[in-house]
Tab-separated table of C-alpha atoms in Angstrom:
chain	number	residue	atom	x	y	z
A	1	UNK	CA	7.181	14.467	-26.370
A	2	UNK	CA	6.841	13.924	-22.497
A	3	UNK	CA	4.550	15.705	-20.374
A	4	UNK	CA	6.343	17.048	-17.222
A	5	UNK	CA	7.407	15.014	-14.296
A	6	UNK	CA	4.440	13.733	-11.662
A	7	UNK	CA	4.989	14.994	-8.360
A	8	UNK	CA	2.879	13.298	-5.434
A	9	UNK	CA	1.664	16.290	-4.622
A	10	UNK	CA	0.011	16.455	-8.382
A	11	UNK	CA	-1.618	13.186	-7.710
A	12	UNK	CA	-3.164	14.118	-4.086
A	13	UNK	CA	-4.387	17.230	-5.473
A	14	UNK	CA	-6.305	15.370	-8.148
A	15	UNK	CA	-7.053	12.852	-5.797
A	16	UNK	CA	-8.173	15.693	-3.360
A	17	UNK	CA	-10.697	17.291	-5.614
A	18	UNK	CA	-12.475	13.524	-6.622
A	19	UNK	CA	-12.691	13.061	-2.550
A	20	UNK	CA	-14.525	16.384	-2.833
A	21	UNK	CA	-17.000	15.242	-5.828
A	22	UNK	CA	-17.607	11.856	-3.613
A	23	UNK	CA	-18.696	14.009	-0.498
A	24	UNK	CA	-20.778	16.460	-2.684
A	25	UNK	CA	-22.638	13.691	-4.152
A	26	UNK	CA	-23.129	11.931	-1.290
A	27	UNK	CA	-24.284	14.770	0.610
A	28	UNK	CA	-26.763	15.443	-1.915
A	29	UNK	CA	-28.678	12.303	-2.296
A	30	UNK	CA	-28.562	10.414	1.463
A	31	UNK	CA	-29.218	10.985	4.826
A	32	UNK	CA	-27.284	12.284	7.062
A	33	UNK	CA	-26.313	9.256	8.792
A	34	UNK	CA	-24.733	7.667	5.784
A	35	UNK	CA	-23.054	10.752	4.440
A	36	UNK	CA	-21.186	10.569	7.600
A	37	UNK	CA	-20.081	7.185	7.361
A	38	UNK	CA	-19.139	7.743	3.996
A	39	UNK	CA	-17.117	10.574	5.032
A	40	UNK	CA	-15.300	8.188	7.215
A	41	UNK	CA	-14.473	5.692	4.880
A	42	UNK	CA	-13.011	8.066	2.137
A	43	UNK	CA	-10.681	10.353	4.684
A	44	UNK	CA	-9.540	7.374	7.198
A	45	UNK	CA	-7.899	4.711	5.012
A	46	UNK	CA	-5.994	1.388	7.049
A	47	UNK	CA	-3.498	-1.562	5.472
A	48	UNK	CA	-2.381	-4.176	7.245
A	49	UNK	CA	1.139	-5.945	7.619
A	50	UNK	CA	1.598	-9.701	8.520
A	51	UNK	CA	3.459	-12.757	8.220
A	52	UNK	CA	5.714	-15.244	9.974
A	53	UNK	CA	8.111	-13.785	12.511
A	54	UNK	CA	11.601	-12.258	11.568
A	55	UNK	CA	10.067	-11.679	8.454
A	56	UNK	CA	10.856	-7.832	8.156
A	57	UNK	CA	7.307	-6.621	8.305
A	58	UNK	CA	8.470	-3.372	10.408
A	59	UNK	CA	11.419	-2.605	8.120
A	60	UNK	CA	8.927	-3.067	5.021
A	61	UNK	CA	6.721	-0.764	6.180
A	62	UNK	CA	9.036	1.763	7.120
A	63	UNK	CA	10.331	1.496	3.253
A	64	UNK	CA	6.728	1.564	1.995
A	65	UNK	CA	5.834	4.943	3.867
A	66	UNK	CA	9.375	6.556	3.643
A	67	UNK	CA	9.326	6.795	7.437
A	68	UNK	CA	10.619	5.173	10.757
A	69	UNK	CA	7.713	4.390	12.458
A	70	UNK	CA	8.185	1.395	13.522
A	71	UNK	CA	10.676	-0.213	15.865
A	72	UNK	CA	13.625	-2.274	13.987
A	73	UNK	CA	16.750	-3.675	14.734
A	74	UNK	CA	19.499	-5.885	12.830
A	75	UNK	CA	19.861	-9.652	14.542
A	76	UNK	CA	18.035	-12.723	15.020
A	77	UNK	CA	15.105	-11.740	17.554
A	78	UNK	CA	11.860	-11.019	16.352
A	79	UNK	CA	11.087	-6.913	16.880
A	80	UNK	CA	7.362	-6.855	16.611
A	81	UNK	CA	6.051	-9.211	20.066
A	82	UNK	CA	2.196	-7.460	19.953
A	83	UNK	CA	0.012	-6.080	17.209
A	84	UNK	CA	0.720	-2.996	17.245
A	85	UNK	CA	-0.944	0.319	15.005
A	86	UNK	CA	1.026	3.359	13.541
A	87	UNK	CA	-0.967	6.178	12.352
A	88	UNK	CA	-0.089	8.858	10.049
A	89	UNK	CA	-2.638	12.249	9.874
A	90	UNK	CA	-2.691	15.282	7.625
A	91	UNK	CA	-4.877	17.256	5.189
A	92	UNK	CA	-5.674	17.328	1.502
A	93	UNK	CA	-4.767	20.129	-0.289
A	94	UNK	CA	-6.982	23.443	0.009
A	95	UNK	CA	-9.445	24.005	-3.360
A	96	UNK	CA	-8.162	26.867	-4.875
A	97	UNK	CA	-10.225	29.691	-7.151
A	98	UNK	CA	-7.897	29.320	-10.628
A	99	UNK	CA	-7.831	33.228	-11.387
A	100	UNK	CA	-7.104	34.740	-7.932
A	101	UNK	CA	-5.483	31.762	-6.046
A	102	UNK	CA	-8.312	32.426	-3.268
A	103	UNK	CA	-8.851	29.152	-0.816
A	104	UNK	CA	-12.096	28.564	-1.878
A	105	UNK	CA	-12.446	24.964	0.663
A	106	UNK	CA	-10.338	24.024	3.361
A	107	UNK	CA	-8.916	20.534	2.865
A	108	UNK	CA	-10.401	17.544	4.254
A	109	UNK	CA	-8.418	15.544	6.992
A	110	UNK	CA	-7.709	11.817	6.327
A	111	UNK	CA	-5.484	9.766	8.682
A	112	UNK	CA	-3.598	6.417	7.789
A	113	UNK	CA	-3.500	3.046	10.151
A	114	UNK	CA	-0.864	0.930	9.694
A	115	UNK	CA	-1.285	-2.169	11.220
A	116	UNK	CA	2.138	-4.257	12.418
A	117	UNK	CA	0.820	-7.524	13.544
A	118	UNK	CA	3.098	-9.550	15.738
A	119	UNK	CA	4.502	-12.967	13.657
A	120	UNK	CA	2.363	-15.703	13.050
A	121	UNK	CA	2.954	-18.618	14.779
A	122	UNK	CA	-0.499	-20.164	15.806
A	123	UNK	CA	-4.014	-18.830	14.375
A	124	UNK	CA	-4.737	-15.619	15.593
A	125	UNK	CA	-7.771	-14.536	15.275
A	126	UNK	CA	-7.425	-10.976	16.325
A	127	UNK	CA	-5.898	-10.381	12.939
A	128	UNK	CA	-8.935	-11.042	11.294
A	129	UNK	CA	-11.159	-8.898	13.469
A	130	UNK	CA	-8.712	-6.186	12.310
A	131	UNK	CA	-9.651	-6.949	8.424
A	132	UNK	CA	-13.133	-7.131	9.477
A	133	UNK	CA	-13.395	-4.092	11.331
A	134	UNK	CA	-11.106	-2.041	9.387
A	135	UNK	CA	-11.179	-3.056	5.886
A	136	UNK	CA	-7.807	-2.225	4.469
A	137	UNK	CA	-7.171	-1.233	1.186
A	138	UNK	CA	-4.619	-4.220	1.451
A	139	UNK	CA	-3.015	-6.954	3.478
A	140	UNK	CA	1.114	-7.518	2.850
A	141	UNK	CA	2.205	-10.679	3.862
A	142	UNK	CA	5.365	-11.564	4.358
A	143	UNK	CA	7.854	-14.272	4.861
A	144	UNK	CA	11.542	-14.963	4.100
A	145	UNK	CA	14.157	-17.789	3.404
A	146	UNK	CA	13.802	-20.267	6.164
A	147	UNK	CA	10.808	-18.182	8.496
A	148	UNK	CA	7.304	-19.150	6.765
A	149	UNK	CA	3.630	-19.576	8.317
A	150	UNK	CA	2.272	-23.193	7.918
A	151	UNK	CA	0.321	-22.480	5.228
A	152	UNK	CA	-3.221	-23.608	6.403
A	153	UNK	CA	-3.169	-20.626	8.479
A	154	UNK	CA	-2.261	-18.050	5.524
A	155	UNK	CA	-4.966	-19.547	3.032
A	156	UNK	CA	-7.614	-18.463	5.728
A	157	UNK	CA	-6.357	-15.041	5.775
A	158	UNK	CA	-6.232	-14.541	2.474
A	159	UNK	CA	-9.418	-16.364	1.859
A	160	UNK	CA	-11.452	-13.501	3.942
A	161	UNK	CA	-9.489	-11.308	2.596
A	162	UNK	CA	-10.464	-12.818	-1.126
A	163	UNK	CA	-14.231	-12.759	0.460
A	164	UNK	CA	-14.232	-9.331	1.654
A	165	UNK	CA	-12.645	-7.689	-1.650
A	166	UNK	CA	-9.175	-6.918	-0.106
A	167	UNK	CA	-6.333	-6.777	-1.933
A	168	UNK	CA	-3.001	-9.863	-0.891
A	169	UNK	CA	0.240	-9.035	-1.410
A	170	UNK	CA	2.569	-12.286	-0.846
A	171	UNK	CA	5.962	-10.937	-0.473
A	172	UNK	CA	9.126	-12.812	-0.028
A	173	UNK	CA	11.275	-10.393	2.229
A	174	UNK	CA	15.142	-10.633	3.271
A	175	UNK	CA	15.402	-12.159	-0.714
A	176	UNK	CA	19.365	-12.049	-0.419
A	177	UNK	CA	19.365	-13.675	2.849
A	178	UNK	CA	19.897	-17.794	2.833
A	179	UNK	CA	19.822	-19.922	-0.616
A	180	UNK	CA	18.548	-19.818	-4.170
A	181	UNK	CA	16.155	-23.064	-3.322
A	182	UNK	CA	14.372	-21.305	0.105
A	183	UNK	CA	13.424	-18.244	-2.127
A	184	UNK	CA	12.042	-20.646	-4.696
A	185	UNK	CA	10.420	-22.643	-2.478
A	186	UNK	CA	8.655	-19.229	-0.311
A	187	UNK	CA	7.598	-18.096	-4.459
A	188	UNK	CA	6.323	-21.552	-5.176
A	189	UNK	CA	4.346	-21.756	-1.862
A	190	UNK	CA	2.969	-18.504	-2.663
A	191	UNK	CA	1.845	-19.136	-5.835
A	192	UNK	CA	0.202	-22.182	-4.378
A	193	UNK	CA	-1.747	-20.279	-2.099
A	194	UNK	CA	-3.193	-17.445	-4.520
A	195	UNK	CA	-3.689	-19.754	-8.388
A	196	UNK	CA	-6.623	-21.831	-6.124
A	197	UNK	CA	-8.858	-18.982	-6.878
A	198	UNK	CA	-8.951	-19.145	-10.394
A	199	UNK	CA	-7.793	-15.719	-11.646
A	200	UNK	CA	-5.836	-14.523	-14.634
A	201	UNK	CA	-2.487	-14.652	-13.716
A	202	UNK	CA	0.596	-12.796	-15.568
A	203	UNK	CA	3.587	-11.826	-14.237
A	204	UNK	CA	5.391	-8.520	-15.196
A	205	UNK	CA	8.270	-6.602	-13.834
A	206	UNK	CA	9.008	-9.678	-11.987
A	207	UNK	CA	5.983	-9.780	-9.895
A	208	UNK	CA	2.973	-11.906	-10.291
A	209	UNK	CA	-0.538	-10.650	-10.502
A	210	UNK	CA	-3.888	-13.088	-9.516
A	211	UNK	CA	-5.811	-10.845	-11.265
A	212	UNK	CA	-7.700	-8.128	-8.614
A	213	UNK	CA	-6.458	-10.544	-6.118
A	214	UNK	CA	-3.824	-10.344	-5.356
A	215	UNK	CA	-0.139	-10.265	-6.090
A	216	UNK	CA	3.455	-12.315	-5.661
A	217	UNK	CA	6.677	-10.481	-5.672
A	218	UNK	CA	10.311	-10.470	-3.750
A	219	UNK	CA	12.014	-7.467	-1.984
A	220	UNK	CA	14.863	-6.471	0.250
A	221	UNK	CA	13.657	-3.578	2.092
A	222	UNK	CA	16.924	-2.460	3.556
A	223	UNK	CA	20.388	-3.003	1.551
A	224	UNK	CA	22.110	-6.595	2.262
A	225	UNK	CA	25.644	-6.614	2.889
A	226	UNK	CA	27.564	-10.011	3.964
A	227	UNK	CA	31.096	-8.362	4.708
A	228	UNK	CA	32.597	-11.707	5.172
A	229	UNK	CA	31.985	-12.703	1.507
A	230	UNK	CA	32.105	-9.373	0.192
A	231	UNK	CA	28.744	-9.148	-0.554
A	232	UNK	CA	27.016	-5.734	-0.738
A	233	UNK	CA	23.061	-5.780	-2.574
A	234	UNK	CA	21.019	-2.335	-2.589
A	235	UNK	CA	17.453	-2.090	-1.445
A	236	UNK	CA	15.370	-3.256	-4.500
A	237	UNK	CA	11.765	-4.186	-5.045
A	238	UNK	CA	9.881	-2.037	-2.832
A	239	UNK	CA	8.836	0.435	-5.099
A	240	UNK	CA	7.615	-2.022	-7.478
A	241	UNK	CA	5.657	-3.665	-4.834
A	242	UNK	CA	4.114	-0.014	-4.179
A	243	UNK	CA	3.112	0.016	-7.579
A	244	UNK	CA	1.982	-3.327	-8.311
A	245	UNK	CA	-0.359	-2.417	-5.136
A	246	UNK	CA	-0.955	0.958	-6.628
A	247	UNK	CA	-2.453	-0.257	-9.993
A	248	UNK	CA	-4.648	-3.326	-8.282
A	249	UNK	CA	-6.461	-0.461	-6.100
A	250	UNK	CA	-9.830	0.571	-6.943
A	251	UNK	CA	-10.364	4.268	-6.641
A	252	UNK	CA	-11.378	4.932	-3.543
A	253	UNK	CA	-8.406	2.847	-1.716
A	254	UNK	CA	-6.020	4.185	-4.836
A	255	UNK	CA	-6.942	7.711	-2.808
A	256	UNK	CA	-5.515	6.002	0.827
A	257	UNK	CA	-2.620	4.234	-1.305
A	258	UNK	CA	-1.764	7.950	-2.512
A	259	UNK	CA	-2.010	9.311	1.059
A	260	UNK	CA	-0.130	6.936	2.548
A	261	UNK	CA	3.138	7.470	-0.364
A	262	UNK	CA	2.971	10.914	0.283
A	263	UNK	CA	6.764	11.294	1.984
A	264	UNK	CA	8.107	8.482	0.027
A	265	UNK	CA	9.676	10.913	-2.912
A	266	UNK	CA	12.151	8.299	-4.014
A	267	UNK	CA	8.731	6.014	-5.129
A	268	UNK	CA	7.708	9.300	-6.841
A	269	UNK	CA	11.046	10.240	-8.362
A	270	UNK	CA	12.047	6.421	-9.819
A	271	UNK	CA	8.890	4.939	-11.062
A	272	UNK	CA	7.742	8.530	-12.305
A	273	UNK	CA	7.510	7.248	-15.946
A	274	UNK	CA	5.078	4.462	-14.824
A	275	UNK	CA	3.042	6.629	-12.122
A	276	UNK	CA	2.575	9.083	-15.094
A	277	UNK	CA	1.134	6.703	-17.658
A	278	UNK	CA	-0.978	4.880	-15.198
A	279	UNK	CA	-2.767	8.271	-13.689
A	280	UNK	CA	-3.029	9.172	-17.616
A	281	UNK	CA	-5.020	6.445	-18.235
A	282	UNK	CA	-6.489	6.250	-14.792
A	283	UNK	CA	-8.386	9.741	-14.771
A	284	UNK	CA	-10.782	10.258	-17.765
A	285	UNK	CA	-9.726	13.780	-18.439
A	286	UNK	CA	-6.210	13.701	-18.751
A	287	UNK	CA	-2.909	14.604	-17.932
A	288	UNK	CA	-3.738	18.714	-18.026
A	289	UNK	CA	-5.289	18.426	-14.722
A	290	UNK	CA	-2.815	16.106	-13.213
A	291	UNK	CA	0.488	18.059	-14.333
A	292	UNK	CA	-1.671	21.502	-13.133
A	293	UNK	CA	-1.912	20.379	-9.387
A	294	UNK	CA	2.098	21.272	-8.900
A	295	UNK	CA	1.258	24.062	-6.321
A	296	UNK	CA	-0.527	22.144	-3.995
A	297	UNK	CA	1.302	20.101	-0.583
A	298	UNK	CA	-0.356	17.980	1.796
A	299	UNK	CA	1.786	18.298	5.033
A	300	UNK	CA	1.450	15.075	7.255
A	301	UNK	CA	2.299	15.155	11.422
A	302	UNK	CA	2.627	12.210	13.416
């Protein structure tokens, strides 16, 4: 039989109380100058979208998080003209006393940068003094039937990304929009740029994995209609790209991954049977702790 449904809020509350066991440990066995570092780096988490104009970067991220923050609109002009940074704040749930429901310890802040960068067209190297200052727990990049980034450009992102231990996600936006052959061609490309490093690669669910590299998969943030040919497709892939992202993460950006999905309850809701077998397996002790965290909310503001 089937343990209960996950809720987000199940997941951040676990997450939550390894944040605390981090600081605790940290705090006990460093200096103060690197316990507050540390504390930075586990409660202010950053990803990064890029790609060719047109691409649908904005729109994607908007699906990822569950929430308009950045600027779209329908038509041929690219949207995104500077690099621009959307930030989403809140707390982690308060620790609890079990018998007398007592707050015991406030909940930590953490705060979420999402980076929009403008289209690449030339090499800009402002994107990688972004990755190098910021880390991200990942870089998305995207590109779409007949809009791509010569690709000399994209194998030196991803190759300091590669270097630097962040996670590449190669999407192929828009995938209704244009022909059969263009998609191919943006997959094949893709795949180009990721199988040079030599990693295990499988493919599941219809997306590719590079082993902790990185991944390949297509998605249509927004539905795709084409009234003219009577043509109507539904948003699809996006919350399989959340959790083929989700499942590459180590632990401590798996924490920022959760943060950022907090609002997205439709990622939470459909791909609850995968969410629940992964966190199963994920956390040592079990699903008892993860299904007992259902009282807890983290409230974001923006």
């Amino acid at each position: 039989m089937r343990s209960p449904s996950i809720t987000s809020e199940s997941v951040i509350g676990v997450a939550a109380e390894n944040l605390r066991k981090s600081i605790y440990g940290c705090e006990k066995d460093n200096p103060q100058f690197v316990v507050d570092h540390a504390k930075k780096k586990l409660q202010e988490f950053t990803f990064v979208v890029s790609g060719a104009p047109k691409t649908g970067k904005s729109t994607l991220i908007n699906a990822i998080i569950n929430k308009d923050v950045a600027p779209t609109r329908i038509g041929p002009g690219a949207v995104t003209l500077e690099t621009k940074c959307y930030s989403l704040e809140g707390n982690c749930p308060n620790k609890t006393d079990e018998q007398t429901g007592n707050v015991v310890q406030e909940g930590e802040k953490f705060r979420i940068n999402i980076w929009d960068t403008k289209g690449i067209t030339t090499w800009d190297s402002s994107i990688i003094d972004i990755i190098e200052e910021k880390h991200p727990m990942c870089m998305i990049i995207c590109a779409s039937p007949g809009s791509f980034a010569k690709d000399d450009i994209l194998h030196s992102l991803i190759d300091r990304c590669v270097n630097l231990n962040i996670f590449v996600a190669l999407v192929c936006t828009n995938q209704y929009t244009d022909s059969d052959e263009k998609r191919i061609k943006i997959m094949q490309e893709f795949d180009d740029l990721l199988k040079v490093y030599n990693t295990e690669r499988r493919e599941e669910n219809e997306i590719i994995y590079y082993g902790k590299i990185g991944l390949v998969t297509m998605v249509n943030s927004i539905p795709y209609s084409n009234t003219r040919l009577g043509i109507y497709k539904a948003k699809c892939g996006v919350n399989s790209l959340i959790y083929g992202i989700m499942k590459s993460l180590n632990e401590e950006q798996l924490l920022g991954w959760c943060y950022t999905l907090m609002e997205n309850e439709g990622f939470w809701s459909q791909m609850n049977t995968q969410i629940q077998d992964f966190f199963a397996q994920k956390f040592t002790y079990g699903k008892s702790i993860l299904w007992s965290m259902s009282k807890v909310r983290t409230w974001f503001k923006t």
